[in-house]
XYZ file of C-alpha atoms in Angstrom:
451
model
C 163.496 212.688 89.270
C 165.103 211.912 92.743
C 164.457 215.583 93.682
C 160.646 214.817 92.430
C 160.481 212.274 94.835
C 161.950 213.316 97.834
C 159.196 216.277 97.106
C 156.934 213.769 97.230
C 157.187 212.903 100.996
C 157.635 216.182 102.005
C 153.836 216.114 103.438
C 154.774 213.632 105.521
C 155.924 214.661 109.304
C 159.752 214.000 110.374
C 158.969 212.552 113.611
C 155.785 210.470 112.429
C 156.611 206.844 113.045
C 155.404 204.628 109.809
C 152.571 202.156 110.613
C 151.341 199.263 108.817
C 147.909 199.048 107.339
C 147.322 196.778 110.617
C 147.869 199.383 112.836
C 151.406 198.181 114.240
C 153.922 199.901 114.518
C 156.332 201.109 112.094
C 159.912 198.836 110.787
C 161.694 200.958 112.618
C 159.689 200.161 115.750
C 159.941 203.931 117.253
C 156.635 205.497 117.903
C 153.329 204.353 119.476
C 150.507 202.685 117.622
C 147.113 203.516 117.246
C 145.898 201.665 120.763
C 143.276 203.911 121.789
C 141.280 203.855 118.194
C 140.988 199.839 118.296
C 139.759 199.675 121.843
C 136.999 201.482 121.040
C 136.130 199.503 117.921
C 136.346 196.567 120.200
C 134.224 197.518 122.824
C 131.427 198.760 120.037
C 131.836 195.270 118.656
C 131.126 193.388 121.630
C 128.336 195.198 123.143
C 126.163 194.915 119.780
C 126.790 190.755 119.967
C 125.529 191.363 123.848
C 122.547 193.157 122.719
C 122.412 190.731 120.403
C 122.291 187.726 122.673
C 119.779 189.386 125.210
C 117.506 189.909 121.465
C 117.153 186.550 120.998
C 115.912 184.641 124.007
C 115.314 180.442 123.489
C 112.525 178.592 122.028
C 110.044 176.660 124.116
C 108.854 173.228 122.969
C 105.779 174.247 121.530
C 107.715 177.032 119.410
C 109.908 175.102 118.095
C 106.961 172.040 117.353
C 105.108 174.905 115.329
C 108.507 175.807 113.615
C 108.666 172.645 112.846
C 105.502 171.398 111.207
C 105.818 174.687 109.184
C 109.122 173.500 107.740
C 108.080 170.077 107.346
C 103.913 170.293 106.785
C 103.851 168.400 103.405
C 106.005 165.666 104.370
C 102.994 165.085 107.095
C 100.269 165.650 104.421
C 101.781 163.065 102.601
C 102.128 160.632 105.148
C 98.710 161.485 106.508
C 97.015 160.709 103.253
C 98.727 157.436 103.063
C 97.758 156.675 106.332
C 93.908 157.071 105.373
C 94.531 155.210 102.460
C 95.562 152.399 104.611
C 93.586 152.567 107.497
C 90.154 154.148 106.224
C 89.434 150.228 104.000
C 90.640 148.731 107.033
C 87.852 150.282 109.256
C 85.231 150.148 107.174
C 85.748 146.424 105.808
C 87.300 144.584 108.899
C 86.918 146.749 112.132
C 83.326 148.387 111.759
C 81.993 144.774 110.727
C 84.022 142.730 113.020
C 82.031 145.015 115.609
C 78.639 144.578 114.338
C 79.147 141.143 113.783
C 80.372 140.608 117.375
C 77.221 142.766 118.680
C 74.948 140.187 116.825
C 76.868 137.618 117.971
C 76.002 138.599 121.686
C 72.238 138.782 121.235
C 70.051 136.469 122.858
C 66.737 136.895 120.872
C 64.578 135.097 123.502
C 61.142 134.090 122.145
C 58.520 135.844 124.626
C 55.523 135.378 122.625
C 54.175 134.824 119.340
C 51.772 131.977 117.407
C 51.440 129.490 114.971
C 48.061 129.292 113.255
C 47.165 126.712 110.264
C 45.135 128.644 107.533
C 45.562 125.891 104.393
C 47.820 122.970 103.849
C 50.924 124.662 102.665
C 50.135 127.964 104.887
C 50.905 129.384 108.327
C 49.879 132.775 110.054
C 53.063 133.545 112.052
C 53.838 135.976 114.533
C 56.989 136.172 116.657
C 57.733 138.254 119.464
C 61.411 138.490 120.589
C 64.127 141.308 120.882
C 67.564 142.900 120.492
C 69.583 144.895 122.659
C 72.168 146.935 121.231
C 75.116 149.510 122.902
C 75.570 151.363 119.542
C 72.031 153.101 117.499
C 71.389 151.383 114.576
C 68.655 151.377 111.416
C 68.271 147.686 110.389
C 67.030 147.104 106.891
C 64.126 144.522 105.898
C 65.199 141.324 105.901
C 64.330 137.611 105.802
C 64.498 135.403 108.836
C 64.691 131.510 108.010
C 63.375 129.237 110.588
C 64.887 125.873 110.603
C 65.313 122.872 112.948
C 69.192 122.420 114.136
C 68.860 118.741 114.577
C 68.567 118.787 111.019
C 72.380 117.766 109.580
C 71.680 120.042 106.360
C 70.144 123.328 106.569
C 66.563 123.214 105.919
C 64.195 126.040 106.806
C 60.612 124.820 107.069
C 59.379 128.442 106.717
C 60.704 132.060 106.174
C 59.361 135.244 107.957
C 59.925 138.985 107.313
C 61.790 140.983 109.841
C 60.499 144.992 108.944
C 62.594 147.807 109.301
C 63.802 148.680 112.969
C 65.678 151.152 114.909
C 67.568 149.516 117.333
C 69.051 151.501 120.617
C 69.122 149.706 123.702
C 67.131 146.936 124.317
C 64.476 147.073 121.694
C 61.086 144.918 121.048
C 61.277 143.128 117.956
C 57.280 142.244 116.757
C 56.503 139.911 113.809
C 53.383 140.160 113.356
C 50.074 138.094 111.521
C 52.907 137.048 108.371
C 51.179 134.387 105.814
C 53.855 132.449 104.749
C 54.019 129.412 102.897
C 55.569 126.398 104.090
C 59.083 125.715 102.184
C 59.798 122.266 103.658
C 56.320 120.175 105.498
C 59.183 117.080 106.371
C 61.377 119.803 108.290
C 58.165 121.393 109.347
C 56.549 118.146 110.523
C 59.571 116.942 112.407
C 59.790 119.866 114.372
C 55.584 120.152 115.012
C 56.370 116.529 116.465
C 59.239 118.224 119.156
C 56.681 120.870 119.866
C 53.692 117.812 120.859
C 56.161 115.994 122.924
C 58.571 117.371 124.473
C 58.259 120.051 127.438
C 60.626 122.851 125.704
C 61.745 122.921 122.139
C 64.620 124.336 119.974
C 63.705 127.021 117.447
C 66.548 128.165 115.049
C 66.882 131.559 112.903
C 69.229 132.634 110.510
C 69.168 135.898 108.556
C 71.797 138.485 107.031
C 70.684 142.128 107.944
C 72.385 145.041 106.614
C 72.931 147.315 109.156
C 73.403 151.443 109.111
C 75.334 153.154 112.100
C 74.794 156.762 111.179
C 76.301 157.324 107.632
C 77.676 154.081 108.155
C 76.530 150.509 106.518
C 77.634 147.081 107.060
C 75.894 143.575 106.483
C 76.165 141.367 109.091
C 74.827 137.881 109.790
C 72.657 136.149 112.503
C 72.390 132.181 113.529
C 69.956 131.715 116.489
C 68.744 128.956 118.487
C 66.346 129.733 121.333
C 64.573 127.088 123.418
C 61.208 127.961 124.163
C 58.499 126.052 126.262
C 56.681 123.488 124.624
C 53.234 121.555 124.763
C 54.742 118.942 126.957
C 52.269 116.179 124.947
C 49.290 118.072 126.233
C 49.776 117.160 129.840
C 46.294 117.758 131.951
C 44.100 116.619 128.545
C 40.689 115.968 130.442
C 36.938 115.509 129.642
C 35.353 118.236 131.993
C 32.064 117.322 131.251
C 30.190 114.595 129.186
C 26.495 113.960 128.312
C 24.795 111.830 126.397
C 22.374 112.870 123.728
C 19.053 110.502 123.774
C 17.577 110.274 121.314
C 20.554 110.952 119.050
C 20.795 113.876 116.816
C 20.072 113.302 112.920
C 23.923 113.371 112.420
C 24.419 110.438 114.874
C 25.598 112.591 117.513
C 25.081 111.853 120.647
C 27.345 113.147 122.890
C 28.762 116.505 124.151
C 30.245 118.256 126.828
C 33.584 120.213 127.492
C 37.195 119.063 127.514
C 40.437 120.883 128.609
C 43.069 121.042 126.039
C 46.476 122.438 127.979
C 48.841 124.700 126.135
C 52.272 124.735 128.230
C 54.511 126.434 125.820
C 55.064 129.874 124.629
C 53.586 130.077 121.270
C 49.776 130.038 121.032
C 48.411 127.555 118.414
C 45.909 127.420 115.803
C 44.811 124.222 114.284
C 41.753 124.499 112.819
C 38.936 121.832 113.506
C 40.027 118.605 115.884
C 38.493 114.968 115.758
C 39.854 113.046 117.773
C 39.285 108.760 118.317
C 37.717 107.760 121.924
C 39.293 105.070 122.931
C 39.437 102.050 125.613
C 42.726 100.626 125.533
C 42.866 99.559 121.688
C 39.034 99.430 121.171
C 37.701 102.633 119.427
C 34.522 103.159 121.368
C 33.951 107.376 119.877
C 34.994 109.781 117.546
C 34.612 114.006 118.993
C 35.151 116.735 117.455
C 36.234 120.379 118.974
C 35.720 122.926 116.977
C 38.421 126.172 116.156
C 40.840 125.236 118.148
C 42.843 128.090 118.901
C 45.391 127.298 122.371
C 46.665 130.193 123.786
C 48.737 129.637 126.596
C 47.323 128.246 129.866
C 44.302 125.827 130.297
C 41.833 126.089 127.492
C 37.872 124.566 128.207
C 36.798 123.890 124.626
C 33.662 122.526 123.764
C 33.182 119.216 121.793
C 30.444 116.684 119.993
C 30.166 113.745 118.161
C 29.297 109.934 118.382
C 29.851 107.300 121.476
C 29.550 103.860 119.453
C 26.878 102.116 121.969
C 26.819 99.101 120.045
C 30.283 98.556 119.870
C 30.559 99.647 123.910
C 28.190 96.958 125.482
C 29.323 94.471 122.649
C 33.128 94.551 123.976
C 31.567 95.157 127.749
C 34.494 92.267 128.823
C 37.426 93.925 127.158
C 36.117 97.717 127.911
C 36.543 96.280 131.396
C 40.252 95.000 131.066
C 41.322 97.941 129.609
C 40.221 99.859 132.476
C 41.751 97.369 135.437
C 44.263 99.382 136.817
C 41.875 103.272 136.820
C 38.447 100.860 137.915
C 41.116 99.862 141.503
C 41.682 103.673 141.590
C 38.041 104.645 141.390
C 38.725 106.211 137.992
C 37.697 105.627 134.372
C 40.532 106.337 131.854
C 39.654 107.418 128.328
C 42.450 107.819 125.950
C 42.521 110.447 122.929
C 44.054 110.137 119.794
C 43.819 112.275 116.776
C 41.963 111.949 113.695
C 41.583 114.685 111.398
C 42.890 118.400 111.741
C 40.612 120.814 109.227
C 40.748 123.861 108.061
C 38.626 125.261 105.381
C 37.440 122.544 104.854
C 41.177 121.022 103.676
C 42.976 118.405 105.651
C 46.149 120.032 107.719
C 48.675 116.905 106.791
C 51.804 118.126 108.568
C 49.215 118.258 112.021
C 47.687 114.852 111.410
C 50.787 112.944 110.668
C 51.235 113.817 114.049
C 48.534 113.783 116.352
C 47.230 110.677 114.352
C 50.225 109.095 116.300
C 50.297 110.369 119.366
C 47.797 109.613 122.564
C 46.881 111.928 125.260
C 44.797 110.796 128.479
C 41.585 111.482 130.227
C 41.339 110.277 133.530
C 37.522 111.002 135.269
C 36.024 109.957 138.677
C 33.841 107.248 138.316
C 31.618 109.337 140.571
C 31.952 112.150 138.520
C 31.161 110.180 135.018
C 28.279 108.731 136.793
C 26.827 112.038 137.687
C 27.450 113.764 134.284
C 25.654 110.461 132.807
C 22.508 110.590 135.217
C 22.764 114.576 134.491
C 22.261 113.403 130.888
C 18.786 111.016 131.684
C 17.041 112.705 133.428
C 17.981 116.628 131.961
C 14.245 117.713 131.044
C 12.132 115.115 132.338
C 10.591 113.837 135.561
C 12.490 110.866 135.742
C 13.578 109.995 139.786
C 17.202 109.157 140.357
C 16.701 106.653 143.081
C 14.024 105.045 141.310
C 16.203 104.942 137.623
C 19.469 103.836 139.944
C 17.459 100.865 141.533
C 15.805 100.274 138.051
C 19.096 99.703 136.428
C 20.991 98.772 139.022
C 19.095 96.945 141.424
C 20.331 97.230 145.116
C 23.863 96.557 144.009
C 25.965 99.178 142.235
C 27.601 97.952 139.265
C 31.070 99.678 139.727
C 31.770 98.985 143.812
C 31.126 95.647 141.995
C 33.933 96.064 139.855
C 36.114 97.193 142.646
C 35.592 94.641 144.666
C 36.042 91.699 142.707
C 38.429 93.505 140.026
C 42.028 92.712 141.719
C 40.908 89.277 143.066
C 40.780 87.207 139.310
C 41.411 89.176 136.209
C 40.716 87.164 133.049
C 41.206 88.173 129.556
C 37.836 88.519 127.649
C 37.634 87.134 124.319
C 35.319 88.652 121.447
C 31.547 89.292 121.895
C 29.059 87.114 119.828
C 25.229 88.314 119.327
C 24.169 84.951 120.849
C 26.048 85.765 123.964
C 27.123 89.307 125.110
C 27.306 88.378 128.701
C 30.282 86.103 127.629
C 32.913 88.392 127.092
C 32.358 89.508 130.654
C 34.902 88.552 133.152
C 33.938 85.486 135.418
C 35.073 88.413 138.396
C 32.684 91.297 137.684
C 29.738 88.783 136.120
C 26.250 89.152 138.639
C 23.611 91.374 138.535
C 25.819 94.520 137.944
C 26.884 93.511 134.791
C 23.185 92.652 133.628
C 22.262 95.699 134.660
C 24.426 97.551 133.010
C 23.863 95.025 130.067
C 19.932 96.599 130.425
C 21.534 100.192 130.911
C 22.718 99.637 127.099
C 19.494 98.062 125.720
C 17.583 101.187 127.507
C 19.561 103.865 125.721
C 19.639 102.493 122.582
C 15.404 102.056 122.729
C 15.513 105.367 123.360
C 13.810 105.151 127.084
C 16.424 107.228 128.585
């Protein structure tokens, strides 16, 4: 066995130094180790990492961002959708309406037109011309306007209109146009009317709830208005233009015509059917006109008129005709006052107009010269009649008003009731002479028919 063994090494060389499976030299420390083998290794090793290193050259931002979002992608698809799920109610119910209802909120609606017309009792033909001015394009739906008065305490429209469909981009006309609608509230209506008559502008109030599309977008939104507009100003510049008498009177008891100016300051034309309207002399009713469609479109309107100047109860109350016209007479004027009494249409009474006008009183103030004219105009229109022989036929050499003014201011007396036995009695003591009889004969003339 020991010779098997020693047999066994015999391949190995005498002089061959043992090494260890590291490489280092053998236990008996004689030899040289294997130092040129593992500096190659070495050097192969280290130029690979080099090559290596130069390979793989460093991200930029936007590489590694992409690198990123493809490692994490559904963590940001989840957080995106619960974003939207958030934010998407939030802008349609609170931001997108908020806006709208802040753009309506802005809008001015100012009144530039429009009218008011009476066709029945309970009816009105409206039209309203205003509009809206808007920064974003928008489709409003039909809606319903309600007009009410703000002084009101509790909301009360008088009347409700219907706003049509309208594109809106910009600054864009908004026309209501010829809408019957029927009175909802005549007290609400009425008491507004009444601001219209006397004051110089009035208030007009809209409310409404419009649902409103921006592109594939809807919202509802709501509107509260209150424009001023100009007013009739209680018919300031009322004036008989021209007046004649009818002689002899027609069958109807007319007897006088002519033309009177009915003023419409304000901004909305008005329609109020057939007008009578009381002639009056300080509190005696001495007439009773009528003028006939009265339609008032802005500006001065001549409209023509008839109907009935009570002689009898003219010359009978000569005295207090006269005291009621003291302070126009010292001016060289006569002063007629106006006050409604009955507003047809169709033949139906218009209440909601007469419980105004039948309380209100406008004034006519004419030269005396000029009445005079327009009455002589009335004698002596188709016959041969001379004025200077009528004037000194009536009046004598004395005229009957420079009579007036010059005695008027120096005794003024209050004139009591006329009696048949004595007309000339209710005459002031100051304007009594041969003016007053002649005007007393003026009277009995006209109602014989001789002029």
């Amino acid at each position: 066995m020991a010779s098997a063994f020693r047999e066994d090494r015999s391949h190995f060389e005498a002089n061959s130094p043992t090494t260890s499976v590291h490489g280092g030299r053998g236990e008996d420390g004689d030899g040289t180790t294997n130092a040129p083998g593992r500096q190659s290794d070495g050097a192969s090793s280290t130029d690979h990492v080099q090559e290596k290193a130069a390979a793989v050259a460093p991200l930029t931002k936007k590489q590694k961002f992409k690198r990123h979002c493809r490692r994490f992608w559904w963590w940001y698809l989840i957080g995106l959708v619960i974003f939207l799920a958030i934010f998407l109610p939030i802008l349609f119910l609170v931001i997108v309406p908020a806006i709208v209802q802040r753009i309506l909120d802005d809008q001015t609606m100012p009144i530039s037109g429009g009218q008011f017309i009476a066709v029945s009792p309970t009816q009105l033909n409206v039209s309203i011309i205003t509009s809206l001015d808007s920064p974003l394009p928008a489709n409003i739906d039909p809606m319903m306007l309600l007009l009410y008065n703000e002084k009101t305490p509790t909301f009360s429209p008088f009347v409700n209109v219907t706003l049509p469909e309208l594109h809106v981009k910009g600054t864009t006309e908004l026309n209501i146009k010829n809408q019957i609608v029927t009175v909802t509230n005549e007290t609400e209506l009425t008491s507004w009317f009444a601001s219209v008559f006397d004051q110089p502008t009035v208030t007009l109030s809209t409310r409404g709830d419009p649902k409103i599309h921006l592109g594939a977008l809807h919202t509802n939104g709501h509107i509260d208005k209150t424009v001023t507009v100009n007013s009739l100003n209680k018919l300031d510049g009322f004036t008989i233009k021209d007046l004649q008498l009818l002689m002899p009177a027609r069958d109807n008891g007319t007897n006088i015509q002519g033309f009177l100016n009915l003023p419409n300051w304000g901004t909305l034309d008005l329609g109020i059917g057939n007008l009578s309207l009381n002639l009056m002399s300080g509190d005696l009713r001495i007439g009773l006109i009528t003028v006939y469609d009265v339609y008032l479109p802005r500006g001065n309107n001549i409209r023509f008129f008839n109907g009935e100047l009570f002689l009898d109860t003219l010359f009978q109350n000569i005295g207090t005709v006269l005291s009621s016209q003291g302070d126009a007479l010292s001016g060289g004027n006569i002063q007629i006052n106006a006050t409604g009494n009955a507003t047809v249409v169709n033949g139906q009474h218009i209440r909601f107009i007469e419980t105004i006008l039948n309380n209100r009183t406008v004034t006519s103030t004419t030269s005396v010269i000029k009445l005079a004219s327009d009455l002589i105009g009335s004698f002596t229109n188709g016959s041969q009649v001379s004025i200077p022989d009528m004037l000194d036929e009536v009046f004598g050499n004395t005229t009957f008003i420079q009579e007036v003014l010059g005695h008027w201011n120096a005794t003024k007396t209050n004139s009591t009731a006329p009696t048949k036995r004595n007309l000339l009695a209710s005459i002031p003591r100051s304007v009594r002479g041969p003016g007053a009889l002649s005007l007393f004969k003026l009277g009995m003339k006209m109602r014989m028919g001789k002029f």
